[in-house]
Amino acid sequence: LAKTTQPISMDSYEGQEVNITCSHNNIATNDYITWYQQFPSQGPRFIIQGYKTKVTNEVASLFIPADRKSSTLSLPRVSLSDTAVYYCLVGLYGGATNKLIFGTGTLLAVQP
Amino acid sequence: DAGITQSPRYKITETGRQVTLMCHQTWSHSYMFWYRQDLGHGLRLIYYSAAADITDKGEVPDGYVVSRSKTENFPLTLESATRSQTSVYFCASSESPGTLGLNTEAFFGQGTRLTVV
């Protein structure tokens, strides 16, 4: 499974756009990129998933360059409630294994 | 209620005792997972299961035992609890990815906070 590297923490202010980048240099051809969000004392929650280029949903956008060795989660106009840990996962989907391995994540702190 | 539920939510046990954490999901998802999360750390995979009667080790399986006789249940047993197993345990489930690489969003329970004294 591809190993991921993310910043340990990031700070932002309300109303700003936040971009969290994840490096996954040895991503395999069949690997998808998935982001989860975790609030204190709760289980993680799926945010977005993509394979290449750009994916957007009502919560976030995911940008994946052509070489797929990194990806960027973009949160538009963050609020205090976006303070959480964000995990980038790279894993095999479409095969026999669905082993979800989480890294250490990025703690995003949004200030007023 | 539909969803994934863990029980108990809180548990205090003594060193050396056997304790079982329960996980139940109502979606008939193929995959189920157990994670532990220690203070200030990310989630570490303990065991996972691709279907009933199929389980496999994750990153930190030592000291834990799992079973999956029914699709909807995936209990985690600490055979002889140690203080190092004090942690928050999360269970999750997801559909099988199949061969088309479809989205396999994982759904997590609320967690079980286990303290071993």
PDB file of C-alpha atoms in Angstrom:
ATOM      1  CA  LEU A   1       0.000   0.000   0.000  1.00  0.00           C
ATOM      2  CA  ALA A   2       1.225   3.449  -0.851  1.00  0.00           C
ATOM      3  CA  LYS A   3       2.532   5.439   2.104  1.00  0.00           C
ATOM      4  CA  THR A   4       1.181   8.951   2.511  1.00  0.00           C
ATOM      5  CA  THR A   5       2.786  12.073   3.931  1.00  0.00           C
ATOM      6  CA  GLN A   6       0.785  15.062   5.157  1.00  0.00           C
ATOM      7  CA  PRO A   7       1.586  18.123   7.251  1.00  0.00           C
ATOM      8  CA  ILE A   8       1.033  17.462  10.925  1.00  0.00           C
ATOM      9  CA  SER A   9      -0.962  20.628  11.456  1.00  0.00           C
ATOM     10  CA  MET A  10      -2.291  23.733   9.723  1.00  0.00           C
ATOM     11  CA  ASP A  11      -3.862  26.945  10.929  1.00  0.00           C
ATOM     12  CA  SER A  12      -6.467  29.028   9.164  1.00  0.00           C
ATOM     13  CA  TYR A  13      -9.074  31.698   9.755  1.00  0.00           C
ATOM     14  CA  GLU A  14     -12.759  31.615   9.147  1.00  0.00           C
ATOM     15  CA  GLY A  15     -13.749  32.382   5.584  1.00  0.00           C
ATOM     16  CA  GLN A  16     -10.425  31.356   4.071  1.00  0.00           C
ATOM     17  CA  GLU A  17      -9.824  28.561   1.601  1.00  0.00           C
ATOM     18  CA  VAL A  18      -7.677  25.779   2.987  1.00  0.00           C
ATOM     19  CA  ASN A  19      -5.573  23.437   0.900  1.00  0.00           C
ATOM     20  CA  ILE A  20      -4.088  20.317   2.466  1.00  0.00           C
ATOM     21  CA  THR A  21      -1.585  18.442   0.334  1.00  0.00           C
ATOM     22  CA  CYS A  22      -0.803  14.774   0.622  1.00  0.00           C
ATOM     23  CA  SER A  23       2.228  13.094  -0.945  1.00  0.00           C
ATOM     24  CA  HIS A  24       1.997   9.523  -2.166  1.00  0.00           C
ATOM     25  CA  ASN A  25       5.020   8.960  -4.358  1.00  0.00           C
ATOM     26  CA  ASN A  26       4.591   5.213  -4.828  1.00  0.00           C
ATOM     27  CA  ILE A  27       0.894   5.204  -5.651  1.00  0.00           C
ATOM     28  CA  ALA A  28      -0.086   2.216  -7.754  1.00  0.00           C
ATOM     29  CA  THR A  29      -2.105   2.227 -10.946  1.00  0.00           C
ATOM     30  CA  ASN A  30      -5.255   0.898  -9.289  1.00  0.00           C
ATOM     31  CA  ASP A  31      -5.060   3.076  -6.181  1.00  0.00           C
ATOM     32  CA  TYR A  32      -7.731   5.611  -5.384  1.00  0.00           C
ATOM     33  CA  ILE A  33      -7.191   8.620  -3.137  1.00  0.00           C
ATOM     34  CA  THR A  34      -9.640   9.165  -0.305  1.00  0.00           C
ATOM     35  CA  TRP A  35      -9.941  11.816   2.383  1.00  0.00           C
ATOM     36  CA  TYR A  36     -11.613  11.461   5.749  1.00  0.00           C
ATOM     37  CA  GLN A  37     -12.421  14.009   8.449  1.00  0.00           C
ATOM     38  CA  GLN A  38     -12.417  13.268  12.154  1.00  0.00           C
ATOM     39  CA  PHE A  39     -13.806  15.432  14.931  1.00  0.00           C
ATOM     40  CA  PRO A  40     -12.761  14.854  18.544  1.00  0.00           C
ATOM     41  CA  SER A  41     -14.437  11.853  20.162  1.00  0.00           C
ATOM     42  CA  GLN A  42     -15.988  10.750  16.873  1.00  0.00           C
ATOM     43  CA  GLY A  43     -15.173   8.218  14.200  1.00  0.00           C
ATOM     44  CA  PRO A  44     -13.800   9.467  10.871  1.00  0.00           C
ATOM     45  CA  ARG A  45     -16.200  10.564   8.179  1.00  0.00           C
ATOM     46  CA  PHE A  46     -15.687  10.197   4.428  1.00  0.00           C
ATOM     47  CA  ILE A  47     -15.206  13.508   2.622  1.00  0.00           C
ATOM     48  CA  ILE A  48     -14.180  12.814  -0.942  1.00  0.00           C
ATOM     49  CA  GLN A  49     -12.533  10.278  -3.210  1.00  0.00           C
ATOM     50  CA  GLY A  50     -10.877  10.525  -6.590  1.00  0.00           C
ATOM     51  CA  TYR A  51      -8.622   8.811  -9.091  1.00  0.00           C
ATOM     52  CA  LYS A  52      -7.346  11.621 -11.309  1.00  0.00           C
ATOM     53  CA  THR A  53      -7.858  15.292 -12.250  1.00  0.00           C
ATOM     54  CA  LYS A  54     -10.492  17.021 -10.138  1.00  0.00           C
ATOM     55  CA  VAL A  55     -13.426  15.875  -8.080  1.00  0.00           C
ATOM     56  CA  THR A  56     -15.856  18.217  -6.380  1.00  0.00           C
ATOM     57  CA  ASN A  57     -18.748  17.642  -4.041  1.00  0.00           C
ATOM     58  CA  GLU A  58     -20.785  19.802  -1.698  1.00  0.00           C
ATOM     59  CA  VAL A  59     -18.087  19.692   0.957  1.00  0.00           C
ATOM     60  CA  ALA A  60     -14.700  19.860  -0.776  1.00  0.00           C
ATOM     61  CA  SER A  61     -12.673  19.556  -3.928  1.00  0.00           C
ATOM     62  CA  LEU A  62      -9.885  17.115  -4.611  1.00  0.00           C
ATOM     63  CA  PHE A  63      -7.135  17.983  -7.068  1.00  0.00           C
ATOM     64  CA  ILE A  64      -4.934  15.227  -8.437  1.00  0.00           C
ATOM     65  CA  PRO A  65      -2.123  16.046 -10.890  1.00  0.00           C
ATOM     66  CA  ALA A  66      -1.379  13.871 -13.884  1.00  0.00           C
ATOM     67  CA  ASP A  67       1.428  11.927 -12.188  1.00  0.00           C
ATOM     68  CA  ARG A  68      -0.875  11.226  -9.187  1.00  0.00           C
ATOM     69  CA  LYS A  69       2.056  11.405  -6.779  1.00  0.00           C
ATOM     70  CA  SER A  70       0.262  13.958  -4.671  1.00  0.00           C
ATOM     71  CA  SER A  71      -3.224  15.241  -4.090  1.00  0.00           C
ATOM     72  CA  THR A  72      -4.711  18.371  -2.566  1.00  0.00           C
ATOM     73  CA  LEU A  73      -7.880  18.592  -0.526  1.00  0.00           C
ATOM     74  CA  SER A  74      -9.431  22.026  -0.855  1.00  0.00           C
ATOM     75  CA  LEU A  75     -11.964  23.293   1.679  1.00  0.00           C
ATOM     76  CA  PRO A  76     -13.674  26.501   0.538  1.00  0.00           C
ATOM     77  CA  ARG A  77     -14.417  29.210   3.090  1.00  0.00           C
ATOM     78  CA  VAL A  78     -13.747  27.235   6.248  1.00  0.00           C
ATOM     79  CA  SER A  79     -15.638  27.830   9.462  1.00  0.00           C
ATOM     80  CA  LEU A  80     -14.848  27.021  13.075  1.00  0.00           C
ATOM     81  CA  SER A  81     -16.715  23.740  12.669  1.00  0.00           C
ATOM     82  CA  ASP A  82     -14.135  22.583  10.111  1.00  0.00           C
ATOM     83  CA  THR A  83     -11.566  22.254  12.879  1.00  0.00           C
ATOM     84  CA  ALA A  84     -10.729  18.553  12.722  1.00  0.00           C
ATOM     85  CA  VAL A  85      -8.103  16.030  11.698  1.00  0.00           C
ATOM     86  CA  TYR A  86      -8.002  15.265   7.978  1.00  0.00           C
ATOM     87  CA  TYR A  87      -6.643  11.958   6.747  1.00  0.00           C
ATOM     88  CA  CYS A  88      -5.415  11.114   3.274  1.00  0.00           C
ATOM     89  CA  LEU A  89      -5.649   7.456   2.299  1.00  0.00           C
ATOM     90  CA  VAL A  90      -4.345   5.707  -0.746  1.00  0.00           C
ATOM     91  CA  GLY A  91      -5.606   2.232  -1.278  1.00  0.00           C
ATOM     92  CA  LEU A  92      -6.524  -0.406  -3.720  1.00  0.00           C
ATOM     93  CA  TYR A  93     -10.091  -0.398  -4.825  1.00  0.00           C
ATOM     94  CA  GLY A  94     -11.369  -2.783  -7.390  1.00  0.00           C
ATOM     95  CA  GLY A  95      -9.307  -5.682  -6.222  1.00  0.00           C
ATOM     96  CA  ALA A  96      -9.604  -8.356  -3.618  1.00  0.00           C
ATOM     97  CA  THR A  97      -8.320  -6.216  -0.800  1.00  0.00           C
ATOM     98  CA  ASN A  98      -9.894  -3.232   0.868  1.00  0.00           C
ATOM     99  CA  LYS A  99      -7.469  -2.538   3.675  1.00  0.00           C
ATOM    100  CA  LEU A 100      -7.957   1.020   4.888  1.00  0.00           C
ATOM    101  CA  ILE A 101      -4.697   2.282   6.356  1.00  0.00           C
ATOM    102  CA  PHE A 102      -4.768   5.723   7.947  1.00  0.00           C
ATOM    103  CA  GLY A 103      -1.702   7.899   8.414  1.00  0.00           C
ATOM    104  CA  THR A 104      -1.253  10.432  11.183  1.00  0.00           C
ATOM    105  CA  GLY A 105      -3.451  13.022   9.509  1.00  0.00           C
ATOM    106  CA  THR A 106      -3.405  16.818   9.468  1.00  0.00           C
ATOM    107  CA  LEU A 107      -4.886  18.752  12.359  1.00  0.00           C
ATOM    108  CA  LEU A 108      -6.618  21.798  10.924  1.00  0.00           C
ATOM    109  CA  ALA A 109      -7.293  24.546  13.438  1.00  0.00           C
ATOM    110  CA  VAL A 110      -9.668  27.266  12.265  1.00  0.00           C
ATOM    111  CA  GLN A 111      -9.640  30.476  14.253  1.00  0.00           C
ATOM    112  CA  PRO A 112     -12.191  33.291  14.299  1.00  0.00           C
TER     113      PRO A 112
ATOM    114  CA  ASP B   1     -31.925   1.815  13.610  1.00  0.00           C
ATOM    115  CA  ALA B   2     -29.817   1.579  10.507  1.00  0.00           C
ATOM    116  CA  GLY B   3     -26.125   2.142  10.841  1.00  0.00           C
ATOM    117  CA  ILE B   4     -23.126   0.838  12.688  1.00  0.00           C
ATOM    118  CA  THR B   5     -23.143   0.583  16.440  1.00  0.00           C
ATOM    119  CA  GLN B   6     -20.481  -0.270  18.952  1.00  0.00           C
ATOM    120  CA  SER B   7     -20.949  -1.503  22.477  1.00  0.00           C
ATOM    121  CA  PRO B   8     -20.132  -0.736  25.131  1.00  0.00           C
ATOM    122  CA  ARG B   9     -19.276   2.933  24.666  1.00  0.00           C
ATOM    123  CA  TYR B  10     -17.102   2.921  27.773  1.00  0.00           C
ATOM    124  CA  LYS B  11     -15.385   0.024  29.502  1.00  0.00           C
ATOM    125  CA  ILE B  12     -12.991  -0.255  32.414  1.00  0.00           C
ATOM    126  CA  THR B  13     -11.328  -3.601  32.929  1.00  0.00           C
ATOM    127  CA  GLU B  14      -8.462  -5.023  34.902  1.00  0.00           C
ATOM    128  CA  THR B  15      -5.144  -6.256  33.565  1.00  0.00           C
ATOM    129  CA  GLY B  16      -5.330  -9.895  32.540  1.00  0.00           C
ATOM    130  CA  ARG B  17      -9.069 -10.019  32.016  1.00  0.00           C
ATOM    131  CA  GLN B  18     -10.690 -10.957  28.747  1.00  0.00           C
ATOM    132  CA  VAL B  19     -12.899  -8.309  27.236  1.00  0.00           C
ATOM    133  CA  THR B  20     -14.964  -8.268  24.067  1.00  0.00           C
ATOM    134  CA  LEU B  21     -15.971  -5.183  22.134  1.00  0.00           C
ATOM    135  CA  MET B  22     -19.008  -5.541  19.936  1.00  0.00           C
ATOM    136  CA  CYS B  23     -19.681  -4.073  16.509  1.00  0.00           C
ATOM    137  CA  HIS B  24     -22.923  -4.420  14.582  1.00  0.00           C
ATOM    138  CA  GLN B  25     -23.874  -3.002  11.188  1.00  0.00           C
ATOM    139  CA  THR B  26     -27.231  -3.101   9.461  1.00  0.00           C
ATOM    140  CA  TRP B  27     -26.176  -2.493   5.856  1.00  0.00           C
ATOM    141  CA  SER B  28     -24.902  -6.008   5.100  1.00  0.00           C
ATOM    142  CA  HIS B  29     -21.566  -4.494   4.130  1.00  0.00           C
ATOM    143  CA  SER B  30     -18.956  -7.052   3.148  1.00  0.00           C
ATOM    144  CA  TYR B  31     -16.005  -5.361   4.785  1.00  0.00           C
ATOM    145  CA  MET B  32     -15.573  -4.584   8.443  1.00  0.00           C
ATOM    146  CA  PHE B  33     -12.606  -3.097  10.275  1.00  0.00           C
ATOM    147  CA  TRP B  34     -11.283  -2.554  13.774  1.00  0.00           C
ATOM    148  CA  TYR B  35      -9.010   0.354  14.612  1.00  0.00           C
ATOM    149  CA  ARG B  36      -7.439   1.691  17.743  1.00  0.00           C
ATOM    150  CA  GLN B  37      -6.651   5.335  18.322  1.00  0.00           C
ATOM    151  CA  ASP B  38      -4.349   6.448  21.069  1.00  0.00           C
ATOM    152  CA  LEU B  39      -4.154   9.976  22.390  1.00  0.00           C
ATOM    153  CA  GLY B  40      -2.424  12.182  19.870  1.00  0.00           C
ATOM    154  CA  HIS B  41      -2.126   9.453  17.281  1.00  0.00           C
ATOM    155  CA  GLY B  42      -3.899   8.459  14.138  1.00  0.00           C
ATOM    156  CA  LEU B  43      -5.930   5.322  13.601  1.00  0.00           C
ATOM    157  CA  ARG B  44      -4.135   2.004  13.431  1.00  0.00           C
ATOM    158  CA  LEU B  45      -5.777  -0.991  11.814  1.00  0.00           C
ATOM    159  CA  ILE B  46      -6.018  -4.028  14.086  1.00  0.00           C
ATOM    160  CA  TYR B  47      -7.967  -6.534  11.986  1.00  0.00           C
ATOM    161  CA  TYR B  48     -10.279  -6.465   9.046  1.00  0.00           C
ATOM    162  CA  SER B  49     -12.716  -8.826   7.423  1.00  0.00           C
ATOM    163  CA  ALA B  50     -13.714  -9.136   3.779  1.00  0.00           C
ATOM    164  CA  ALA B  51     -16.765 -11.307   4.463  1.00  0.00           C
ATOM    165  CA  ALA B  52     -18.201 -13.705   6.996  1.00  0.00           C
ATOM    166  CA  ASP B  53     -15.549 -16.197   8.117  1.00  0.00           C
ATOM    167  CA  ILE B  54     -12.784 -14.244   6.351  1.00  0.00           C
ATOM    168  CA  THR B  55     -10.507 -12.151   8.531  1.00  0.00           C
ATOM    169  CA  ASP B  56      -6.980 -10.819   8.189  1.00  0.00           C
ATOM    170  CA  LYS B  57      -4.436  -8.975  10.280  1.00  0.00           C
ATOM    171  CA  GLY B  58      -3.890  -5.278  10.094  1.00  0.00           C
ATOM    172  CA  GLU B  59      -1.013  -3.209  11.402  1.00  0.00           C
ATOM    173  CA  VAL B  60      -1.252  -4.040  15.123  1.00  0.00           C
ATOM    174  CA  PRO B  61      -2.991  -7.421  15.609  1.00  0.00           C
ATOM    175  CA  ASP B  62      -1.007  -8.781  18.572  1.00  0.00           C
ATOM    176  CA  GLY B  63      -3.112  -9.365  21.669  1.00  0.00           C
ATOM    177  CA  TYR B  64      -6.412  -9.257  19.772  1.00  0.00           C
ATOM    178  CA  VAL B  65      -8.714 -11.876  18.360  1.00  0.00           C
ATOM    179  CA  VAL B  66     -11.620 -11.377  15.965  1.00  0.00           C
ATOM    180  CA  SER B  67     -14.362 -13.516  14.533  1.00  0.00           C
ATOM    181  CA  ARG B  68     -17.073 -12.995  11.977  1.00  0.00           C
ATOM    182  CA  SER B  69     -19.634 -15.750  11.986  1.00  0.00           C
ATOM    183  CA  LYS B  70     -22.337 -13.379  10.692  1.00  0.00           C
ATOM    184  CA  THR B  71     -21.975 -10.589   8.145  1.00  0.00           C
ATOM    185  CA  GLU B  72     -23.421  -7.971  10.480  1.00  0.00           C
ATOM    186  CA  ASN B  73     -21.265  -8.642  13.537  1.00  0.00           C
ATOM    187  CA  PHE B  74     -17.529  -8.285  14.037  1.00  0.00           C
ATOM    188  CA  PRO B  75     -16.528  -8.655  17.699  1.00  0.00           C
ATOM    189  CA  LEU B  76     -13.027  -7.809  18.894  1.00  0.00           C
ATOM    190  CA  THR B  77     -11.652  -9.710  21.870  1.00  0.00           C
ATOM    191  CA  LEU B  78      -8.712  -8.804  24.034  1.00  0.00           C
ATOM    192  CA  GLU B  79      -7.713 -12.185  25.378  1.00  0.00           C
ATOM    193  CA  SER B  80      -5.686 -10.870  28.329  1.00  0.00           C
ATOM    194  CA  ALA B  81      -5.949  -7.120  28.570  1.00  0.00           C
ATOM    195  CA  THR B  82      -2.836  -5.056  29.187  1.00  0.00           C
ATOM    196  CA  ARG B  83      -2.460  -1.386  30.088  1.00  0.00           C
ATOM    197  CA  SER B  84      -0.980  -0.718  26.659  1.00  0.00           C
ATOM    198  CA  GLN B  85      -4.342  -1.658  25.173  1.00  0.00           C
ATOM    199  CA  THR B  86      -5.998   1.328  26.827  1.00  0.00           C
ATOM    200  CA  SER B  87      -7.316   3.181  23.823  1.00  0.00           C
ATOM    201  CA  VAL B  88     -10.354   4.249  21.840  1.00  0.00           C
ATOM    202  CA  TYR B  89     -11.498   1.514  19.504  1.00  0.00           C
ATOM    203  CA  PHE B  90     -13.386   2.225  16.299  1.00  0.00           C
ATOM    204  CA  CYS B  91     -15.251  -0.224  14.148  1.00  0.00           C
ATOM    205  CA  ALA B  92     -16.056   0.513  10.509  1.00  0.00           C
ATOM    206  CA  SER B  93     -17.778  -1.132   7.575  1.00  0.00           C
ATOM    207  CA  SER B  94     -17.847  -0.661   3.824  1.00  0.00           C
ATOM    208  CA  GLU B  95     -19.141  -2.307   0.698  1.00  0.00           C
ATOM    209  CA  SER B  96     -16.901  -4.549  -1.318  1.00  0.00           C
ATOM    210  CA  PRO B  97     -14.992  -2.590  -3.974  1.00  0.00           C
ATOM    211  CA  GLY B  98     -15.786  -5.196  -6.595  1.00  0.00           C
ATOM    212  CA  THR B  99     -13.983  -5.021  -9.889  1.00  0.00           C
ATOM    213  CA  LEU B 100     -15.070  -1.587 -11.062  1.00  0.00           C
ATOM    214  CA  GLY B 101     -13.236   0.416  -8.426  1.00  0.00           C
ATOM    215  CA  LEU B 102     -16.451   1.914  -7.175  1.00  0.00           C
ATOM    216  CA  ASN B 103     -16.524   4.244  -4.221  1.00  0.00           C
ATOM    217  CA  THR B 104     -16.147   2.245  -1.038  1.00  0.00           C
ATOM    218  CA  GLU B 105     -16.860   4.824   1.604  1.00  0.00           C
ATOM    219  CA  ALA B 106     -16.284   3.412   5.063  1.00  0.00           C
ATOM    220  CA  PHE B 107     -18.737   4.186   7.848  1.00  0.00           C
ATOM    221  CA  PHE B 108     -17.460   4.370  11.389  1.00  0.00           C
ATOM    222  CA  GLY B 109     -19.065   3.687  14.719  1.00  0.00           C
ATOM    223  CA  GLN B 110     -18.933   6.107  17.634  1.00  0.00           C
ATOM    224  CA  GLY B 111     -16.080   4.265  19.288  1.00  0.00           C
ATOM    225  CA  THR B 112     -15.484   2.373  22.511  1.00  0.00           C
ATOM    226  CA  ARG B 113     -13.254   3.972  25.113  1.00  0.00           C
ATOM    227  CA  LEU B 114     -11.437   1.147  26.881  1.00  0.00           C
ATOM    228  CA  THR B 115      -9.379   1.665  30.006  1.00  0.00           C
ATOM    229  CA  VAL B 116      -7.246  -1.159  31.374  1.00  0.00           C
ATOM    230  CA  VAL B 117      -6.220  -0.656  34.983  1.00  0.00           C
TER     231      VAL B 117
END
